[in-house]
Short mmCIF file of C-alpha atoms in Angstrom, two decimals:
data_model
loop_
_atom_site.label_atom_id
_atom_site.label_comp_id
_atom_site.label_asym_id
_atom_site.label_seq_id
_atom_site.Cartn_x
_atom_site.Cartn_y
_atom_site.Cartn_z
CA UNK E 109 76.99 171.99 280.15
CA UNK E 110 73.97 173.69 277.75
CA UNK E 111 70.72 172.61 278.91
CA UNK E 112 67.77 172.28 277.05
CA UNK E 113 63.82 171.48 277.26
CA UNK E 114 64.27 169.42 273.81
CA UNK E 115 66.95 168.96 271.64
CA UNK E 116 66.19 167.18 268.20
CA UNK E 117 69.23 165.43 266.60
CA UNK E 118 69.16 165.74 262.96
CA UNK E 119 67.89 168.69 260.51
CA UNK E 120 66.04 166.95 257.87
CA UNK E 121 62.23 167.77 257.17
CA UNK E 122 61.67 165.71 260.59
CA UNK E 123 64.03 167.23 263.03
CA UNK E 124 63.72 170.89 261.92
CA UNK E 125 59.93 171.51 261.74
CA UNK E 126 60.31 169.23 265.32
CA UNK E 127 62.27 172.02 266.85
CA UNK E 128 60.27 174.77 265.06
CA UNK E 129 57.31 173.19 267.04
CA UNK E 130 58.99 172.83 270.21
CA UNK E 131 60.02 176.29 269.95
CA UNK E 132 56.44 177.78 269.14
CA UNK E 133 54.97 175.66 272.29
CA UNK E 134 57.57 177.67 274.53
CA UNK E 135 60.36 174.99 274.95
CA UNK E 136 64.22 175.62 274.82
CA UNK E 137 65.20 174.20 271.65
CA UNK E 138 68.43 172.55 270.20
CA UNK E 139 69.08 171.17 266.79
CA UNK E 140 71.97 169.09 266.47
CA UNK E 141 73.47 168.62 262.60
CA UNK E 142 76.66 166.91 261.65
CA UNK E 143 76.11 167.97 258.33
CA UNK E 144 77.51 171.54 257.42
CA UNK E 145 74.55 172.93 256.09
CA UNK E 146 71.03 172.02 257.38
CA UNK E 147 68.40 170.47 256.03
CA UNK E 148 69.03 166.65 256.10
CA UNK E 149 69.05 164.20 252.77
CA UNK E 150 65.56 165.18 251.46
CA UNK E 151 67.08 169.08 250.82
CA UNK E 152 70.49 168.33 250.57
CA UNK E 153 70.54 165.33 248.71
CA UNK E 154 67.53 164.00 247.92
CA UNK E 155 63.83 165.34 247.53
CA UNK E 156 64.37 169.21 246.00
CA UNK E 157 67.55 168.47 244.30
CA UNK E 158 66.09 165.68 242.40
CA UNK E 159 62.75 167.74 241.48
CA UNK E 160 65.51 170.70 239.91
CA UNK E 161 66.55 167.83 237.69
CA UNK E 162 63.05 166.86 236.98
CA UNK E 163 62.15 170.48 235.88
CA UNK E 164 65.05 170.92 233.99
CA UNK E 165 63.54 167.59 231.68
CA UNK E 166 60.34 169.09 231.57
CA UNK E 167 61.22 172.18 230.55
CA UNK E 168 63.81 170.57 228.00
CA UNK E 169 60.62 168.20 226.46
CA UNK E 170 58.35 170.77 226.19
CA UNK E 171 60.98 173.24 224.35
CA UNK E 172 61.24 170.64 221.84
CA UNK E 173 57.83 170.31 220.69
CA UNK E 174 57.20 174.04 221.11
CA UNK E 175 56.37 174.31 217.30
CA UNK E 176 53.41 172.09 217.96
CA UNK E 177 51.98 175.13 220.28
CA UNK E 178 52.82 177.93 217.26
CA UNK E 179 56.26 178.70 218.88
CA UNK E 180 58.62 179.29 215.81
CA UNK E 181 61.79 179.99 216.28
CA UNK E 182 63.12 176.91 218.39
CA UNK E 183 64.86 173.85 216.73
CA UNK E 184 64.26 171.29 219.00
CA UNK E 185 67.13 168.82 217.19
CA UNK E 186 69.12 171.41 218.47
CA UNK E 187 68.72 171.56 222.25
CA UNK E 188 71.36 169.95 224.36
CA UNK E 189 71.01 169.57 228.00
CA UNK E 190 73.51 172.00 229.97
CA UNK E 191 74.69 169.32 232.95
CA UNK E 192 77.52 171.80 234.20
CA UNK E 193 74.65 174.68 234.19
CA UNK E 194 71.81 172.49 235.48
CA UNK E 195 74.08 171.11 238.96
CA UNK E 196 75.06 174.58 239.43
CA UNK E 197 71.21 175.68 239.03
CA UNK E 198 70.74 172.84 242.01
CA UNK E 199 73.37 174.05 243.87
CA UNK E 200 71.82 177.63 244.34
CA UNK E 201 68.04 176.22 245.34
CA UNK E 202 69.39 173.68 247.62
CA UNK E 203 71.89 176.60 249.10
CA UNK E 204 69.01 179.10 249.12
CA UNK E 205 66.35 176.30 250.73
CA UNK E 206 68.71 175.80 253.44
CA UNK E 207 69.93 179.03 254.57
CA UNK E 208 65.57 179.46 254.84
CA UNK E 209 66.27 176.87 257.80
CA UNK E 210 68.77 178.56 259.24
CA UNK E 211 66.85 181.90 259.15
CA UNK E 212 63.43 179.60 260.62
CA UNK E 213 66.00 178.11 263.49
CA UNK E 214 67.18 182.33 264.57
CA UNK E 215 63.21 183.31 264.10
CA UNK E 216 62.36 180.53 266.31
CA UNK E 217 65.70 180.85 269.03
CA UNK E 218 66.23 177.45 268.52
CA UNK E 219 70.21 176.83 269.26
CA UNK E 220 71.78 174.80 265.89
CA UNK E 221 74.55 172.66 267.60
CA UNK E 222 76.98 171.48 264.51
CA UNK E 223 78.71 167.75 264.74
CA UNK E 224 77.71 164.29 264.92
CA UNK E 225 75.06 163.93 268.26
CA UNK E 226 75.39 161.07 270.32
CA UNK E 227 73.69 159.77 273.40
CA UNK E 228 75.21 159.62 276.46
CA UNK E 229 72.37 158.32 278.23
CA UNK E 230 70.69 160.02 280.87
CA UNK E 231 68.88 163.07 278.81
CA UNK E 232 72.91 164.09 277.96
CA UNK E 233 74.55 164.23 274.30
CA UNK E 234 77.49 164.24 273.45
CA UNK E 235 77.88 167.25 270.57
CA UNK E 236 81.65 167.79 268.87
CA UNK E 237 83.32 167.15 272.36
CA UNK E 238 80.49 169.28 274.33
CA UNK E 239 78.05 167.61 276.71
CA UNK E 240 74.27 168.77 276.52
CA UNK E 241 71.57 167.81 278.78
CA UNK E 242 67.67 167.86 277.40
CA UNK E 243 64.91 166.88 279.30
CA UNK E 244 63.65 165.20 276.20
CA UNK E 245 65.45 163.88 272.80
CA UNK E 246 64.21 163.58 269.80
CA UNK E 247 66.06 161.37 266.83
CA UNK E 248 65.74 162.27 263.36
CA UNK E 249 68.85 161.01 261.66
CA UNK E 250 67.57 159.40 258.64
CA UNK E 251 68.61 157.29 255.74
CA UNK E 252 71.53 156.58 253.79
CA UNK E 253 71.70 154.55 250.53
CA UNK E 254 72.34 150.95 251.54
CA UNK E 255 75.21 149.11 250.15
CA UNK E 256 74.59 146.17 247.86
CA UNK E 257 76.97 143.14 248.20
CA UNK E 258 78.67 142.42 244.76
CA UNK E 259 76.92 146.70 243.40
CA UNK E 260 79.15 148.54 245.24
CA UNK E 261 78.88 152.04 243.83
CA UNK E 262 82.36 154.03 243.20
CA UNK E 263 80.50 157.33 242.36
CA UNK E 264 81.90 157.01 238.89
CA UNK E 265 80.39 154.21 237.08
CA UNK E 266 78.58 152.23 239.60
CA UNK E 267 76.58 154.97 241.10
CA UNK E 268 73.84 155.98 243.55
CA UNK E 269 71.27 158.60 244.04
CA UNK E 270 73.94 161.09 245.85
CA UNK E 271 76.30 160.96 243.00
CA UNK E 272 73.56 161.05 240.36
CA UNK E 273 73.20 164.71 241.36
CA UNK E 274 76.33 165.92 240.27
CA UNK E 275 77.20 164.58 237.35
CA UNK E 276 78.56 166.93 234.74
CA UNK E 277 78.38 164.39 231.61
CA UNK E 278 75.33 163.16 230.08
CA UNK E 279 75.40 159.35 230.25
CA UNK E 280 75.19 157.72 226.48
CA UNK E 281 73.46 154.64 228.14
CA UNK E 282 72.12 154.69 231.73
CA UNK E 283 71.06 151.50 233.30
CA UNK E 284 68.99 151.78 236.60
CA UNK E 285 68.56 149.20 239.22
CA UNK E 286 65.38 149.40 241.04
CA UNK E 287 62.10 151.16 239.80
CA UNK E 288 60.68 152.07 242.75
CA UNK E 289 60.31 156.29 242.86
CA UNK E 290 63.63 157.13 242.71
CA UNK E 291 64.39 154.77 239.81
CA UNK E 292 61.24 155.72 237.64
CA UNK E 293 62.21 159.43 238.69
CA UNK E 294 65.64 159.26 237.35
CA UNK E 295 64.78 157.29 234.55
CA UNK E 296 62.29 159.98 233.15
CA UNK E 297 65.00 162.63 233.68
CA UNK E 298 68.09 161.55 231.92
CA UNK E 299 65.73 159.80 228.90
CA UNK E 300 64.41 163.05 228.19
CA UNK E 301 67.67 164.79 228.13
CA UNK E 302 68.62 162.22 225.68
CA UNK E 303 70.14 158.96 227.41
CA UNK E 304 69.44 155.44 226.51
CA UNK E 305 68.05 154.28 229.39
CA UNK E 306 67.61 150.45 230.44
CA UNK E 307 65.26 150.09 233.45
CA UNK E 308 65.60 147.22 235.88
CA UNK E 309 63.15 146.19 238.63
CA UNK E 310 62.41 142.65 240.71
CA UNK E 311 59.33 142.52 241.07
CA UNK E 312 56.51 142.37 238.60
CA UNK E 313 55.72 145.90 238.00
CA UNK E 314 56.91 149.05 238.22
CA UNK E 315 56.58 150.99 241.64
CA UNK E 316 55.32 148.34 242.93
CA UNK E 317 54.25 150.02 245.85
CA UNK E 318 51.24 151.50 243.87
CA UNK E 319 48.49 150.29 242.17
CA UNK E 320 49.08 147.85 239.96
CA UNK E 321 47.32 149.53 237.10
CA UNK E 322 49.02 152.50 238.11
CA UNK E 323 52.51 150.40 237.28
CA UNK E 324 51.36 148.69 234.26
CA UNK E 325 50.44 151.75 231.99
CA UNK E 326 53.31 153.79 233.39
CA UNK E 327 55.63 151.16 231.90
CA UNK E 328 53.56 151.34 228.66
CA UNK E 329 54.28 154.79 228.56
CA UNK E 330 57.99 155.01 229.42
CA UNK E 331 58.21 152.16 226.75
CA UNK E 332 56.44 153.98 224.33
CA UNK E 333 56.98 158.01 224.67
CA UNK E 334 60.60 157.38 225.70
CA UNK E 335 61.71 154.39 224.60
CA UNK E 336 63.05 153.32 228.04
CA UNK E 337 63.92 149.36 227.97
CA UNK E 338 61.76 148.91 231.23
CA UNK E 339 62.29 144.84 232.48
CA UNK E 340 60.56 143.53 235.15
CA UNK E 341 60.83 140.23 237.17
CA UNK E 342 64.33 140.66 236.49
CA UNK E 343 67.67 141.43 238.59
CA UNK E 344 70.95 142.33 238.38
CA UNK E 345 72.94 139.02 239.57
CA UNK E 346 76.68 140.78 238.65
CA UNK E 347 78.33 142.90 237.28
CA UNK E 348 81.71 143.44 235.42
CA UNK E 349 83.86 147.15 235.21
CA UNK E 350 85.27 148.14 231.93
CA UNK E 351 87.00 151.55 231.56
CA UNK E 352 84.10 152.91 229.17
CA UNK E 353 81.15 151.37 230.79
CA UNK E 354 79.08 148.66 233.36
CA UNK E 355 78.44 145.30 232.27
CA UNK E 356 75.15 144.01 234.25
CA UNK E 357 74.74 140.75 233.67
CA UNK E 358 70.38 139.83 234.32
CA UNK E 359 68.40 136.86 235.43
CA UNK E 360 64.60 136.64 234.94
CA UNK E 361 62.02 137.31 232.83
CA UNK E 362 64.34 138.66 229.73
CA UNK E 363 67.83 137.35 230.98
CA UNK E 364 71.48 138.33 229.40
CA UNK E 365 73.92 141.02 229.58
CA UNK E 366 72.98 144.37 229.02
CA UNK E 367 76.30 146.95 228.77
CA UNK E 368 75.78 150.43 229.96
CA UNK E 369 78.22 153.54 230.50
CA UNK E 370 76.47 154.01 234.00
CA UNK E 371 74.93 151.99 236.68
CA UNK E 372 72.18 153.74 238.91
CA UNK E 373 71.69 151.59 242.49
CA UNK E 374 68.33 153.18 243.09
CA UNK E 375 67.81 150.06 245.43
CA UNK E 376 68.23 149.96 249.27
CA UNK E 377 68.56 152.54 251.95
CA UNK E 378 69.54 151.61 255.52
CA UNK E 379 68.19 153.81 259.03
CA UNK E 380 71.23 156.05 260.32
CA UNK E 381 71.01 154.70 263.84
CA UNK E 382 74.97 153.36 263.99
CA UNK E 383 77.44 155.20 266.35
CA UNK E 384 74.76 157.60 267.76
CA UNK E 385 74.62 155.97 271.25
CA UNK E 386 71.36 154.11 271.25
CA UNK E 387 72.97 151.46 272.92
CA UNK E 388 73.15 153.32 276.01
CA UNK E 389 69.62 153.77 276.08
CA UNK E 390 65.98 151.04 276.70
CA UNK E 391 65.27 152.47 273.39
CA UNK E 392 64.38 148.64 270.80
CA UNK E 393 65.45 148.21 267.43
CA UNK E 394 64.01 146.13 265.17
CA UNK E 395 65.17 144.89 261.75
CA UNK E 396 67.10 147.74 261.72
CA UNK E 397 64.43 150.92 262.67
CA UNK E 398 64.07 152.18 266.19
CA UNK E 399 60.49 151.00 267.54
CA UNK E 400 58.22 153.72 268.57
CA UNK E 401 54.28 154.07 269.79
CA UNK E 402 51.63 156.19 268.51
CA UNK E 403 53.25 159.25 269.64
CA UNK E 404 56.91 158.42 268.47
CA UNK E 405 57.67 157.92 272.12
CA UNK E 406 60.87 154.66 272.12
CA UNK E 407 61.38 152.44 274.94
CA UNK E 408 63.57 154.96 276.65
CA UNK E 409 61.58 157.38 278.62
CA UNK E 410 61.64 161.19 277.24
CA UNK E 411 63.37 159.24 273.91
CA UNK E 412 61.43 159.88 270.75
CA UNK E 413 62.22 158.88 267.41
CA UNK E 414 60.64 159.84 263.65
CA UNK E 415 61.20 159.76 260.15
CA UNK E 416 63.52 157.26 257.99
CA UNK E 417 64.83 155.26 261.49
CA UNK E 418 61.23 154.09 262.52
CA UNK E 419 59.18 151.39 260.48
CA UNK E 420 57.02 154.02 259.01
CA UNK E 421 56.69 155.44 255.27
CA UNK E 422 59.64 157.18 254.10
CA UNK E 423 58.51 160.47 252.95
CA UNK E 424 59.70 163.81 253.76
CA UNK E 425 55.77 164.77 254.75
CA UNK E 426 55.69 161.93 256.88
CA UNK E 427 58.73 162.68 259.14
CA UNK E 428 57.32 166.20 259.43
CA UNK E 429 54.42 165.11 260.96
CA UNK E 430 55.94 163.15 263.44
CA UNK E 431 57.85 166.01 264.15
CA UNK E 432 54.86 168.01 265.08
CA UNK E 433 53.55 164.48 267.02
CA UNK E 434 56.99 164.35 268.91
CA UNK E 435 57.37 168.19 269.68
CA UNK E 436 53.23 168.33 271.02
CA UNK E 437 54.02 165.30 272.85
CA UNK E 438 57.24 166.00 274.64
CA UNK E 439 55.44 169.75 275.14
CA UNK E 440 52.35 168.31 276.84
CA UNK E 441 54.66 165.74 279.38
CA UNK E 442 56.41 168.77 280.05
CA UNK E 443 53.42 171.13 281.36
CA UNK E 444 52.60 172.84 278.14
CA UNK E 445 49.46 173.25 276.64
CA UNK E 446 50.04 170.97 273.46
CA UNK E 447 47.50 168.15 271.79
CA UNK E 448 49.14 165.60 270.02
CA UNK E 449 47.37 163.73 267.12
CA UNK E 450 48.53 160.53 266.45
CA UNK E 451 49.02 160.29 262.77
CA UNK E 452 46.52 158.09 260.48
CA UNK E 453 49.25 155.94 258.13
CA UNK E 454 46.31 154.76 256.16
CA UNK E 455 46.05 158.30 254.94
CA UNK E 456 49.09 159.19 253.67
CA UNK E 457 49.80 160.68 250.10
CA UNK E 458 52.75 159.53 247.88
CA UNK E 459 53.96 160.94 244.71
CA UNK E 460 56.47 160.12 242.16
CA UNK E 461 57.78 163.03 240.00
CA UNK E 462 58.26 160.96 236.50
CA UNK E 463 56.64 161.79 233.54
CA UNK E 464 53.33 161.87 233.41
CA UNK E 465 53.96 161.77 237.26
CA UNK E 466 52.29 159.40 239.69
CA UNK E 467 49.93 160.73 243.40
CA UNK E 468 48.25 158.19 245.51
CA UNK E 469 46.46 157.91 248.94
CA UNK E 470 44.75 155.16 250.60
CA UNK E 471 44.21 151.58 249.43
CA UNK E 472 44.75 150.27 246.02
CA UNK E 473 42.68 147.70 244.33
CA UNK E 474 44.67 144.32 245.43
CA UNK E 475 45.11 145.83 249.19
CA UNK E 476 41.15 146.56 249.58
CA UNK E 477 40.42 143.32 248.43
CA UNK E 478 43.08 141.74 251.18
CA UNK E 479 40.93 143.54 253.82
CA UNK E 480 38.47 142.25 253.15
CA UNK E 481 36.47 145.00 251.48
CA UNK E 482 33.94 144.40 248.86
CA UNK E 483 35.63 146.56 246.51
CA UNK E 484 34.43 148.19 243.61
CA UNK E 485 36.35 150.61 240.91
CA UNK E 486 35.95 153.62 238.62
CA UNK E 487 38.81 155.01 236.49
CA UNK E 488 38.48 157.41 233.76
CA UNK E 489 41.55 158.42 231.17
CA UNK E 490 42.88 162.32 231.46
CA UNK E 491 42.72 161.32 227.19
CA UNK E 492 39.06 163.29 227.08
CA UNK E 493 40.28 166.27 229.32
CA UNK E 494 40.05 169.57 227.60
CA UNK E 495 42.54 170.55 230.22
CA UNK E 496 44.94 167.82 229.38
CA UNK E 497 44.76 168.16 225.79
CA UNK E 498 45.58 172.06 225.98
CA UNK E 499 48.51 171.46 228.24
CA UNK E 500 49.69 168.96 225.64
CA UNK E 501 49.33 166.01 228.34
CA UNK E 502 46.84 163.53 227.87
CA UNK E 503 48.60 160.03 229.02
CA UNK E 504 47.41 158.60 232.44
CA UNK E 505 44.08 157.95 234.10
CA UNK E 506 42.72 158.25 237.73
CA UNK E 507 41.45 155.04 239.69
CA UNK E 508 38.90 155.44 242.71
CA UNK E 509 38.62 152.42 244.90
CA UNK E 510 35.38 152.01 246.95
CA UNK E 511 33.61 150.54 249.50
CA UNK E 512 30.69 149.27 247.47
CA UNK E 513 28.26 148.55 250.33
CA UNK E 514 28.69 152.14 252.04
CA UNK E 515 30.32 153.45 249.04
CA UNK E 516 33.34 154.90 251.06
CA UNK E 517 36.21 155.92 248.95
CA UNK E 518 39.33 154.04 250.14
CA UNK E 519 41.76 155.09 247.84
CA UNK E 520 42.86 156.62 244.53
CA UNK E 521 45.66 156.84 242.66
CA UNK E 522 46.28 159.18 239.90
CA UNK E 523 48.98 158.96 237.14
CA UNK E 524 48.84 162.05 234.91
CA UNK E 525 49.63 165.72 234.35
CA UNK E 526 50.54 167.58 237.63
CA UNK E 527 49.62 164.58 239.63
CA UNK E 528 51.86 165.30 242.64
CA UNK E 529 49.46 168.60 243.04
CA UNK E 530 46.26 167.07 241.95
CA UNK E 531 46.92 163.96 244.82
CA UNK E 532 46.51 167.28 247.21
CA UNK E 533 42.17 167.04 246.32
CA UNK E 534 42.23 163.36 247.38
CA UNK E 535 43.63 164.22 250.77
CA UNK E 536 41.38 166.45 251.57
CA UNK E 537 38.78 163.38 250.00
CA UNK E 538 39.90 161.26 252.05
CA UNK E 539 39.85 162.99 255.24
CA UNK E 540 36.44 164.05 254.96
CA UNK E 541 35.37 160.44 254.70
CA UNK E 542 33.87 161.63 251.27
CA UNK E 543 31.66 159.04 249.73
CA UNK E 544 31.15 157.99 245.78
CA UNK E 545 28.24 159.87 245.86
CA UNK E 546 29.70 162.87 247.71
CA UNK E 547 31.84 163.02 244.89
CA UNK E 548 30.11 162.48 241.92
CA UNK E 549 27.47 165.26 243.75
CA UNK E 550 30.57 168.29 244.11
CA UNK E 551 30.95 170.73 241.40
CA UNK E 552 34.37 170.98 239.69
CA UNK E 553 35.41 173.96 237.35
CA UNK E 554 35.82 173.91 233.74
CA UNK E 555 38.33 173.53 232.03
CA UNK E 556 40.92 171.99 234.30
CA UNK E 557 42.37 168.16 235.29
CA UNK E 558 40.43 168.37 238.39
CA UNK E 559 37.72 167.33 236.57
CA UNK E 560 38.63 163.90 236.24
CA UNK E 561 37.35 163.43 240.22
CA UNK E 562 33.85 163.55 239.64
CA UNK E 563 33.87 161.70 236.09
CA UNK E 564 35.84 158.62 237.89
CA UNK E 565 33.03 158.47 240.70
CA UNK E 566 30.87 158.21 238.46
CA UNK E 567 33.15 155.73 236.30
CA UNK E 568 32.61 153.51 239.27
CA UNK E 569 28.89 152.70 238.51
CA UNK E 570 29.53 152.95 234.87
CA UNK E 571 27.51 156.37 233.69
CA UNK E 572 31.07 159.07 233.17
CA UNK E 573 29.50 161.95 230.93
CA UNK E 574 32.98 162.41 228.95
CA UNK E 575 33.77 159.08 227.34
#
């Protein structure tokens, strides 16, 4: 029987920066993956995969309107997307990206146990037949997409965000179910590698986890720059298999059939907490995610959990950090000199990787209001950019919400060129409690999209200089 100070079940962006962490803090370290490579969904089959199909569109778009930039040579109308080429492409980042873990896991002498973990109770696991004992446990297992009763996917027509990956054939028309960010994500990639793409989504905008505004004028924009059929307050109800295609058959707002060679399920994922022995443990679950306190500790004493199985966001950042949380925590009950910072979930960036892409943090417009806050607004339109307009990307805006008595910025949310990086400025906003007036009073250079910070401060009492 191996024993350990920690071992961390699961290699995803959670468990492997967890036992990184335990490892630096002077811990014996295990990292248990069932998988046969390491590096969870988010590397394997979800986060950087994805983005390689993402940059492939770009780079496809942008090759067809090279002319407009003085690039002769190129005849757009006679591009075609490689899908053969660009899986294989995926195949060597995600391949490289995780062999990087295994290289971190033999800098670090952290032991990689392969097989399915499972607790025995006690501080033992159960690992391909071997029993480990840890003095502490930490669970990362994650997320798999969530079966829909009556949408069963069969990974050739009816499919999900795994099999979307791999395919090898373009799809002639693509319907998507669900427009949260993987929806809107895939969406922007197959229209602009030349699919006919019918977008469905419940509620009544798109990602409706953002700003409203945010969801509004990104649907404008799909609509208009790519022609996606984007329908909201509508659902998929049923749906009928033909050998050449998906009937969906839609209730809602704009009812009726719609006939598509694919269906994307980009609705639904479910906490991998089944058959991994929780049962023998105090550890609670609720609705279907393991309950945890401020330092990801569970019910079950020297139990911690993080990342897709607890009631927190689902982002690969977000698991990370509770990694580190876990790790310093565990650490510090164990002697070491660790400080654990509980993590601020009010502060936590998103980003979608459409096109123009979307980056938020904080509070949007509807939520400030539901706090209580007396809220007030500035936005200002990348349109007027010099920046944007050289790049050949002028669509989106950025939206500051505020505190208007202190004048506190509580949010903003971005949809525009390189949003995902710009989002990066409004963390560091954010955390440094940055006022309206802090803002509107910090230099930006010139020319670049970071400019539109300071112009939507002062948006919000009406006097931006470029519009």
């Amino acid at each position: 029987m191996a024993q350990f100070d920690l071992l961390v079940i699961g290699s995803g962006p959670g468990g492997y920066i967890a036992a990184i962490r335990a490892a630096q803090l002077g811990l014996s370290t295990a990292l248990v993956e069932k998988d046969t490579a390491l590096g969870g969904t988010c590397l394997l089959r979800g986060c950087i995969p994805a983005k390689t199909w993402l940059e492939t569109a770009h780079r496809f778009e942008q090759m067809q309107v090279a002319n407009d930039f003085g690039i002769d040579g190129v005849d757009g109308k006679a591009l075609r997307p490689n899908l053969g080429a660009i899986v294989k492409r995926k195949g060597r980042i995600v391949t490289k990206n995780s062999k990087g873990v295994e290289f971190l896991m033999k800098k670090n002498k952290v032991t990689v146990l392969k097989g399915l973990g499972k607790l025995l109770g006690g501080g033992k696991v159960e690992v391909a037949g071997d029993v480990h004992e840890a003095k502490r446990i930490i669970l990362a297992t994650g997320s798999a997409p969530k079966p829909i009763p009556g949408l069963e996917t069969d990974g050739q027509r009816v499919i999900n965000s795994d099999h979307i990956l791999d395919l090898t054939e373009l799809p002639e028309h693509l319907v998507i179910l669900g427009a949260g960010a993987i929806g809107v994500e895939f969406a922007s990639v197959f229209s602009r590698l030349g699919s006919k793409v019918t977008l469905v989504e419940f509620m009544d905008t798109i990602l409706p986890l953002e700003d409203e505004d945010v969801g509004l004028e990104l649907a404008k924009i799909l609509r208009k720059s790519y022609k996606i059929d984007v329908r909201t307050k509508t659902k998929i109800t049923r749906i009928e298999k033909r050998a050449d295609g998906v009937v969906c058959f839609l209730e809602g707002e704009t009812p009726g059939e719609v006939v598509g060679s694919h269906l994307l399920v980009a609705v639904g994922r479910a906490p991998q907490i089944e058959g991994i022995g929780l049962e023998k443990t105090k550890a609670q679950v609720d609705r279907g995610c393991v309950v945890v306190d401020k330092f990801m500790q569970t019910g079950e004493p020297g139990l911690y959990a993080i990342g897709d199985i607890v009631r927190t966001p689902w982002l690969a950042h977000v698991a990370s950090d509770e990694g580190i949380v876990a790790s310093e925590h565990a650490a510090q009950s164990l002697g070491k000199d660790a400080h654990p910072h509980p993590i601020r979930y009010d502060r936590f960036p998103a980003c979608t990787y459409c096109d123009p892409e979307v980056g938020s943090i904080g509070l949007s417009e509807k939520a400030a209001k539901a706090k209580g806050y007396d809220v007030q607004v500035g936005s200002f339109p990348f349109a007027p950019m010099a920046k944007a307009n050289i790049v050949g990307e002028p669509h989106g805006f950025i939206k500051i919400v505020a505190d208007k008595q202190y004048g506190e910025i509580l949010g903003i949310h971005i949809l525009g060129p390189k949003a995902t990086e710009l989002v990066a400025s409004s963390v560091a906003l954010m955390g440094g409690e940055f006022t309206v007036d802090e803002l509107i009073n910090t230099m930006y250079p010139h020319p670049t999209l970071n400019e539109v910070f300071p112009e939507a401060a002062r948006a919000v009492y009406g006097r931006a200089l470029n519009m």
